[in-house]
Amino acid sequence: EMDAGEVKQMLFDLGADLCGIASADSLGDAPKGFHPRDVLPSCRSVIVFANRFLAGTLASKSTVPYTIVRNVLSDQMDGMAVRFCTVLEKRGFIAVPTSTIGPTEYDVHSGRRRNIVSAKHCAQAAGLGVIGKNTLLITPEYGNMVWLSAILTELTLRPDPPLAHKFCDDCGLCVDACPAHAL
């Protein structure tokens, strides 16, 4: 058997900046077809890890630095997830990576493509942050400058509590600062 502390330490050792655990039971509001148990029916816990995104990419007048960091970070995190799942399988536990940015599946209910589970909703349930008005996960440590990945497992792990305080208070700073005026 493994405990939550050991699981988190393994991901920190692989390079994660943040890590949290949510119970699959706490994700009852997941979109139909995209609940962790829709992917892994025996899922008991969702392990979410995050890596800090380079803030300097937003200072650039070009989108190229952002794209480079996104691609490299996504590949690194997917590799971390696969290495982690491999270790768990060698110890006799099923664990499934869900991808950092793709591939995606078509959601017939919303008419759009999405990851097989919502990493930001899993991260909020795992206590890593809150989903803000900008619809992104906002963490106390890095704001919304994080990249997320979720791993589904049949291990029963002690979940982390969601953050008790909501530090996104609709102040509007994200709306004012959005370079694409998307909010």
Short mmCIF file of C-alpha atoms in Angstrom, two decimals, residues 11 18-22 46-50 119-124 126 128 137 148-151:
data_model
loop_
_atom_site.label_atom_id
_atom_site.label_comp_id
_atom_site.label_asym_id
_atom_site.label_seq_id
_atom_site.Cartn_x
_atom_site.Cartn_y
_atom_site.Cartn_z
CA LEU A 11 5.91 13.50 -8.21
CA LEU A 18 2.65 21.43 -6.78
CA CYS A 19 0.77 18.22 -6.07
CA GLY A 20 -2.61 17.42 -4.54
CA ILE A 21 -5.05 14.54 -4.27
CA ALA A 22 -8.81 14.49 -4.73
CA VAL A 46 -7.17 11.66 -8.70
CA ILE A 47 -3.60 12.86 -8.31
CA VAL A 48 -3.07 16.33 -9.74
CA PHE A 49 0.29 17.94 -10.27
CA ALA A 50 1.27 21.34 -11.58
CA ALA A 119 -7.55 18.92 -14.69
CA LYS A 120 -8.52 22.35 -13.33
CA HIS A 121 -11.65 20.98 -11.63
CA CYS A 122 -9.62 18.07 -10.25
CA ALA A 123 -6.94 20.55 -9.06
CA GLN A 124 -9.55 22.68 -7.30
CA ALA A 126 -7.39 18.59 -4.61
CA LEU A 128 -4.25 23.36 -5.37
CA LEU A 137 -7.09 27.66 -11.88
CA LEU A 148 -1.79 20.94 -14.94
CA SER A 149 -1.90 17.20 -15.32
CA ALA A 150 -4.11 14.59 -13.64
CA ILE A 151 -3.49 10.92 -12.96
#
